[in-house]
Short mmCIF file of C-alpha atoms and ligand atoms in Angstrom, two decimals:
data_model
loop_
_atom_site.label_atom_id
_atom_site.label_comp_id
_atom_site.label_asym_id
_atom_site.label_seq_id
_atom_site.Cartn_x
_atom_site.Cartn_y
_atom_site.Cartn_z
CA MET A 31 -13.35 4.25 12.91
CA ILE A 32 -15.07 6.32 10.19
CA ALA A 33 -16.33 4.65 7.22
CA VAL A 34 -18.71 5.46 4.22
CA ASP A 35 -21.90 3.83 3.41
CA HIS A 36 -20.88 2.83 0.04
CA LYS A 37 -24.43 1.93 -0.96
CA ALA A 38 -25.39 5.39 -0.60
CA ALA A 39 -22.34 6.74 -2.61
CA GLY A 40 -23.11 5.70 -6.18
CA SER A 41 -23.73 8.88 -7.84
CA ARG A 42 -20.97 11.27 -9.36
CA GLY A 43 -19.90 14.09 -6.95
CA SER A 44 -22.41 13.29 -4.52
CA GLU A 45 -21.74 13.79 -0.72
CA HIS A 46 -21.00 10.66 0.97
CA LYS A 47 -22.77 9.61 4.17
CA VAL A 48 -20.28 9.01 6.91
CA ILE A 49 -21.07 6.30 9.49
CA GLU A 50 -19.24 4.93 12.61
CA THR A 51 -18.07 1.52 12.70
CA PRO A 52 -16.93 0.61 16.19
CA ASN A 53 -14.50 -2.35 15.78
CA ARG A 54 -11.06 -2.99 15.41
CA PRO A 55 -8.48 -0.07 16.80
CA PRO A 56 -6.79 1.90 14.00
CA ALA A 57 -3.20 1.24 13.10
CA VAL A 58 -3.10 4.24 11.01
CA SER A 59 -5.13 7.36 11.53
CA VAL A 60 -5.09 10.14 8.79
CA ARG A 61 -6.69 13.22 10.53
CA ASN A 62 -7.62 15.97 8.30
CA VAL A 63 -4.51 16.07 6.43
CA ALA A 64 -3.72 18.76 3.92
CA MET A 65 -0.41 19.32 1.89
CA THR A 66 0.65 22.38 -0.10
CA PHE A 67 3.76 23.15 -2.00
CA GLY A 68 5.09 26.53 -3.15
CA VAL A 69 4.00 30.15 -1.82
CA ASP A 70 2.05 33.04 -3.04
CA GLU A 71 1.28 32.44 -6.75
CA LYS A 72 3.17 29.40 -6.89
CA ARG A 73 1.12 28.02 -4.28
CA HIS A 74 -0.18 24.41 -4.94
CA VAL A 75 -2.80 22.69 -2.97
CA VAL A 76 -2.21 19.00 -3.55
CA PHE A 77 -4.78 17.70 -1.25
CA GLU A 78 -6.73 18.88 1.77
CA ASN A 79 -9.43 17.43 4.25
CA ILE A 80 -7.89 13.86 3.95
CA SER A 81 -9.21 11.61 6.87
CA PHE A 82 -9.33 7.65 6.99
CA ASN A 83 -8.21 4.92 9.34
CA ALA A 84 -6.71 1.65 8.34
CA ALA A 85 -7.38 -0.94 11.38
CA LYS A 86 -4.66 -3.20 12.49
CA GLY A 87 -4.23 -6.31 10.10
CA GLU A 88 -6.34 -4.58 7.44
CA ILE A 89 -5.11 -3.97 3.96
CA LEU A 90 -6.09 -0.35 2.67
CA CYS A 91 -5.96 0.36 -0.85
CA LEU A 92 -5.55 4.07 -2.13
CA VAL A 93 -6.88 4.69 -5.76
CA GLY A 94 -7.10 8.06 -7.49
CA ALA A 95 -6.06 10.02 -10.61
CA SER A 96 -2.38 10.69 -11.38
CA GLY A 97 -1.29 13.85 -9.33
CA CYS A 98 -3.80 13.71 -6.53
CA GLY A 99 -1.20 12.97 -4.13
CA LYS A 100 -1.10 9.34 -3.42
CA THR A 101 2.70 9.08 -3.28
CA THR A 102 2.96 12.26 -1.38
CA LEU A 103 0.48 10.84 1.29
CA LEU A 104 2.31 7.70 1.61
CA ARG A 105 5.52 9.53 2.10
CA GLN A 106 3.74 11.10 4.90
CA VAL A 107 2.56 7.80 6.56
CA ALA A 108 6.54 6.85 6.11
CA GLY A 109 7.38 9.63 8.06
CA LEU A 110 9.63 10.83 4.92
CA GLN A 111 7.73 14.18 4.86
CA ARG A 112 5.41 16.29 6.97
CA PRO A 113 1.87 17.32 6.09
CA THR A 114 1.15 21.20 5.92
CA THR A 115 -1.65 20.61 8.33
CA GLY A 116 -3.50 17.78 10.22
CA GLU A 117 -1.86 14.74 11.60
CA ILE A 118 -0.99 11.22 11.01
CA LEU A 119 -0.93 8.60 13.83
CA PHE A 120 0.54 5.17 14.03
CA ASP A 121 -0.65 3.00 16.96
CA GLU A 122 -2.15 6.21 18.59
CA THR A 123 1.34 7.93 18.32
CA LEU A 124 2.08 11.10 15.94
CA ILE A 125 4.43 10.09 13.19
CA THR A 126 7.26 12.65 12.95
CA GLY A 127 9.96 10.58 11.15
CA PRO A 128 10.79 7.20 9.54
CA SER A 129 10.70 3.97 11.71
CA ARG A 130 11.68 0.40 11.13
CA GLU A 131 8.06 -0.40 12.22
CA ARG A 132 7.12 0.87 8.86
CA ALA A 133 8.59 -0.34 5.49
CA MET A 134 8.02 0.91 2.17
CA VAL A 135 8.04 -1.05 -1.10
CA PHE A 136 8.58 1.13 -4.09
CA GLN A 137 7.46 0.47 -7.82
CA ASP A 138 10.75 0.86 -9.08
CA TYR A 139 12.39 -2.18 -7.96
CA GLY A 140 15.30 -1.74 -10.08
CA ARG A 141 16.50 1.18 -8.22
CA ALA A 142 15.61 -0.23 -4.93
CA LEU A 143 18.09 -3.07 -4.88
CA LEU A 144 21.69 -2.77 -4.84
CA PRO A 145 23.07 -4.06 -8.17
CA TRP A 146 26.34 -5.64 -6.65
CA ARG A 147 24.48 -7.68 -4.16
CA SER A 148 23.15 -11.00 -4.57
CA VAL A 149 19.58 -11.88 -3.70
CA ARG A 150 20.51 -13.29 -0.35
CA SER A 151 22.64 -10.23 0.31
CA ASN A 152 19.95 -7.69 -0.89
CA ILE A 153 17.41 -9.29 1.62
CA ALA A 154 19.97 -9.21 4.23
CA LEU A 155 20.64 -5.65 4.06
CA SER A 156 17.77 -4.56 6.27
CA LEU A 157 18.90 -6.89 9.01
CA GLU A 158 22.36 -5.64 9.05
CA GLY A 159 23.36 -3.30 11.84
CA THR A 160 20.41 -4.48 14.21
CA GLY A 161 22.38 -6.65 16.62
CA ARG A 162 21.61 -9.81 14.95
CA SER A 163 23.99 -12.99 14.65
CA LYS A 164 25.20 -13.99 11.11
CA GLU A 165 23.68 -17.20 11.61
CA GLU A 166 20.28 -15.57 12.71
CA ILE A 167 20.28 -13.25 9.48
CA ALA A 168 21.13 -16.23 7.33
CA GLU A 169 18.40 -18.21 8.80
CA THR A 170 15.76 -15.21 8.59
CA VAL A 171 16.95 -14.58 4.81
CA THR A 172 16.59 -18.32 3.93
CA ARG A 173 13.06 -18.60 5.36
CA LEU A 174 12.06 -15.37 3.46
CA MET A 175 13.47 -16.89 0.23
CA ALA A 176 11.54 -19.97 0.74
CA MET A 177 8.37 -17.80 1.40
CA THR A 178 8.48 -15.62 -1.71
CA GLY A 179 9.88 -18.48 -4.00
CA LEU A 180 13.46 -16.99 -4.47
CA SER A 181 15.38 -20.03 -3.00
CA ALA A 182 16.72 -21.13 -6.39
CA ALA A 183 17.84 -17.32 -7.16
CA SER A 184 19.64 -17.01 -3.75
CA SER A 185 23.22 -16.27 -5.26
CA LYS A 186 21.92 -14.52 -8.43
CA TYR A 187 22.26 -10.48 -8.89
CA PRO A 188 19.25 -8.09 -9.61
CA SER A 189 20.19 -7.72 -13.16
CA GLU A 190 19.85 -11.75 -13.81
CA LEU A 191 16.36 -11.74 -12.46
CA SER A 192 12.92 -11.02 -13.97
CA GLY A 193 10.80 -7.90 -12.79
CA GLY A 194 8.64 -10.02 -10.81
CA MET A 195 11.66 -11.67 -8.95
CA GLN A 196 13.20 -8.23 -8.26
CA GLN A 197 10.02 -7.06 -6.91
CA ARG A 198 9.77 -10.32 -4.78
CA VAL A 199 13.42 -9.37 -3.30
CA GLN A 200 12.30 -5.94 -2.40
CA ILE A 201 9.05 -7.29 -0.44
CA ALA A 202 11.28 -10.10 1.32
CA ARG A 203 13.52 -7.61 2.35
CA CYS A 204 10.84 -5.02 3.78
CA ILE A 205 9.06 -8.20 5.55
CA ALA A 206 12.85 -9.35 6.85
CA GLN A 207 12.57 -5.99 9.18
CA LYS A 208 9.45 -7.24 10.67
CA PRO A 209 7.25 -4.28 9.87
CA LYS A 210 4.12 -3.72 11.62
CA LEU A 211 3.07 -1.49 8.52
CA LEU A 212 3.94 -2.28 4.78
CA LEU A 213 3.71 0.75 2.53
CA MET A 214 3.44 0.14 -1.07
CA ASP A 215 3.50 2.53 -3.98
CA GLU A 216 2.23 0.67 -7.02
CA PRO A 217 4.31 -2.22 -6.21
CA PHE A 218 3.01 -4.30 -9.18
CA GLY A 219 2.56 -1.54 -11.67
CA ALA A 220 5.30 -2.44 -13.97
CA LEU A 221 4.63 -6.25 -14.13
CA ASP A 222 2.80 -8.37 -16.63
CA ALA A 223 -0.81 -9.43 -15.76
CA LEU A 224 0.07 -13.06 -14.65
CA THR A 225 3.06 -12.07 -12.63
CA ARG A 226 0.95 -9.35 -10.87
CA GLN A 227 -1.55 -11.66 -10.16
CA SER A 228 0.80 -14.17 -8.47
CA LEU A 229 2.59 -11.39 -6.53
CA GLN A 230 -0.96 -10.20 -5.37
CA ASP A 231 -1.56 -13.78 -3.96
CA GLU A 232 1.82 -14.00 -2.33
CA LEU A 233 1.25 -10.68 -0.75
CA LEU A 234 -1.99 -11.84 0.69
CA SER A 235 -0.65 -14.93 2.22
CA ILE A 236 2.47 -13.03 3.65
CA VAL A 237 0.28 -10.38 5.40
CA ALA A 238 -2.29 -12.66 6.76
CA ALA A 239 0.40 -14.89 7.97
CA GLN A 240 2.67 -11.92 9.72
CA LYS A 241 -0.51 -9.88 10.65
CA ILE A 242 0.99 -7.01 8.83
CA THR A 243 -1.29 -3.61 8.12
CA VAL A 244 -0.92 -2.71 4.55
CA VAL A 245 -1.54 0.71 2.86
CA PHE A 246 -1.41 -0.10 -0.97
CA ILE A 247 -1.57 2.37 -4.01
CA THR A 248 -2.54 1.35 -7.21
CA HIS A 249 -4.03 2.66 -10.40
CA ASP A 250 -5.73 -0.79 -11.01
CA LEU A 251 -9.26 -0.58 -9.55
CA GLU A 252 -9.71 -4.32 -9.57
CA GLU A 253 -6.41 -4.88 -8.02
CA ALA A 254 -7.58 -2.55 -5.00
CA ILE A 255 -10.90 -4.42 -4.82
CA TYR A 256 -9.26 -7.83 -4.91
CA LEU A 257 -6.63 -6.92 -2.14
CA GLY A 258 -8.30 -4.59 0.11
CA ASP A 259 -10.45 -4.81 3.12
CA LYS A 260 -10.94 -1.13 2.34
CA VAL A 261 -10.74 1.37 -0.95
CA ILE A 262 -10.25 4.89 -0.43
CA ALA A 263 -11.08 6.62 -3.71
CA LEU A 264 -9.16 9.87 -4.03
CA GLY A 265 -10.38 12.91 -6.28
CA ALA A 266 -8.04 15.51 -7.86
CA ASN A 267 -7.65 19.08 -8.01
CA PRO A 268 -7.23 19.37 -5.00
CA GLY A 269 -6.97 15.91 -3.84
CA ARG A 270 -9.70 14.64 -1.28
CA VAL A 271 -11.56 11.64 -0.18
CA LEU A 272 -14.41 10.75 -2.70
CA ALA A 273 -15.37 7.58 -0.90
CA ASP A 274 -14.10 5.39 1.92
CA LEU A 275 -15.28 1.68 0.94
CA THR A 276 -15.62 -1.36 2.72
CA ILE A 277 -14.88 -4.52 0.55
CA ASP A 278 -16.97 -7.00 1.97
CA LEU A 279 -15.58 -10.29 0.16
CA PRO A 280 -14.72 -13.53 1.64
CA ARG A 281 -11.19 -14.34 2.22
CA PRO A 282 -9.22 -16.24 1.15
CA ARG A 283 -9.56 -14.47 -2.14
CA HIS A 284 -9.26 -16.25 -5.40
CA GLN A 285 -8.25 -14.91 -8.79
CA LEU A 286 -11.35 -15.93 -10.78
CA ALA A 287 -14.11 -16.76 -8.26
CA THR A 288 -13.59 -13.53 -6.43
CA ARG A 289 -13.42 -11.50 -9.33
CA GLU A 290 -16.57 -12.84 -10.53
CA GLU A 291 -18.73 -12.10 -7.32
CA PRO A 292 -21.57 -9.81 -7.60
CA GLU A 293 -20.07 -7.64 -5.07
CA PHE A 294 -16.70 -7.42 -6.80
CA LEU A 295 -18.55 -6.16 -9.86
CA ARG A 296 -20.53 -3.65 -7.97
CA MET A 297 -17.48 -2.25 -6.42
CA ARG A 298 -15.84 -1.93 -9.68
CA HIS A 299 -18.75 -0.19 -11.26
CA LEU A 300 -18.88 2.18 -8.21
CA LEU A 301 -15.26 3.01 -8.35
CA HIS A 302 -15.16 3.41 -11.92
CA GLU A 303 -17.66 5.83 -11.86
CA LEU A 304 -16.21 7.63 -8.91
CA ILE A 305 -12.71 8.11 -10.35
CA VAL A 306 -13.16 7.49 -14.23
CA GLY A 307 -16.35 9.44 -14.38
CA HIS A 308 -15.16 12.10 -11.88
N1 ATP B 502 8.56 18.08 -3.63
C1 ATP B 502 7.83 18.57 -4.37
N2 ATP B 502 7.51 19.64 -4.78
C2 ATP B 502 6.60 20.34 -5.42
N3 ATP B 502 5.44 19.68 -5.88
C3 ATP B 502 5.56 18.28 -5.39
C4 ATP B 502 6.71 17.77 -4.92
N4 ATP B 502 6.37 16.51 -4.57
C5 ATP B 502 5.04 16.18 -5.34
N5 ATP B 502 4.54 17.37 -5.82
C6 ATP B 502 3.28 17.76 -6.56
O1 ATP B 502 2.30 17.05 -5.94
C7 ATP B 502 1.39 16.28 -6.79
C8 ATP B 502 0.99 14.96 -6.18
O2 ATP B 502 2.01 14.18 -6.50
P1 ATP B 502 2.26 12.63 -6.34
O3 ATP B 502 3.35 12.19 -6.67
O4 ATP B 502 1.90 12.69 -4.83
O5 ATP B 502 0.82 12.25 -7.16
P2 ATP B 502 0.33 10.84 -7.33
O6 ATP B 502 -1.09 10.67 -6.78
O7 ATP B 502 1.23 9.84 -6.51
O8 ATP B 502 0.53 10.64 -8.72
P3 ATP B 502 0.86 9.18 -9.74
O9 ATP B 502 -0.42 8.47 -9.84
O10 ATP B 502 1.15 9.75 -11.15
O11 ATP B 502 1.81 8.51 -9.10
C9 ATP B 502 1.70 16.69 -8.25
O12 ATP B 502 1.14 17.73 -8.91
C10 ATP B 502 3.26 16.85 -7.87
O13 ATP B 502 3.84 17.94 -8.87
MG1 MG B 503 2.46 8.28 -7.33
#
């Protein structure tokens, strides 16, 4: 696995020392990936030379300026798009298309949910057509609604729910398909600070219990440090890896105590310097 010695990665625009840390096998392996749109004078290199690994059960957060290619990269890990060059592997197999093992949670929960289906029925959606019995589906959905605090809203429709509740439905729907990898594109970006914090903690307890690997995009540097085992900072024009940081903060994390740790503050300063000062 490739990591960066972040103690050596403090200065703006510096080259980052790459070190090898032989530990858990990678679940996701992004190898020298580049993406270009258009040809000739319309050619636009979105990113190049992107390499990083996410170990099994790890939460990897991607941060970077708007337009540096985070969503494009996540779509490639989902198998919805192919990179121009390079390769992305999941469980040591080349990703060539979408799979039920890799679930995607979108920021825009309003569009992700079906407005004519209740909470229960929206969550059940990802289990339909999988050969499971009605009873089995009902049991799974009931368990997931309890896990995500949606039991009381079971028969409500998306338009009757708050933003946080709608996002819980989308997360529950993804978890229902028992993914090995959860891909999240600014999932809490549209929520208020308190709802965002409670969903962060719910996500942490769900992925710890289910041992899911997560790739999580956010604009919020603190959110990345709070959630992540690892934070990849991307620079723009073209997009590239500025730093691959290991977040050495104990778990379970705590909204107040973790954010007051000297290591948290050190990471916040480092990322701010890398991303904002870039
Ligand atoms: N299908 C496409 N055709 C042409 N250009 C595209 C296409 N998809 C994305 N791009 C371009 O690729 C670049 C990266 O887009 P992307 O949405 O991945 O950025 P992002 O880092 O997710 O930005 P944000 O933080 O604003 O969500 C942008 O310049 C965008 O215009
Ligand atoms: Mg995006």
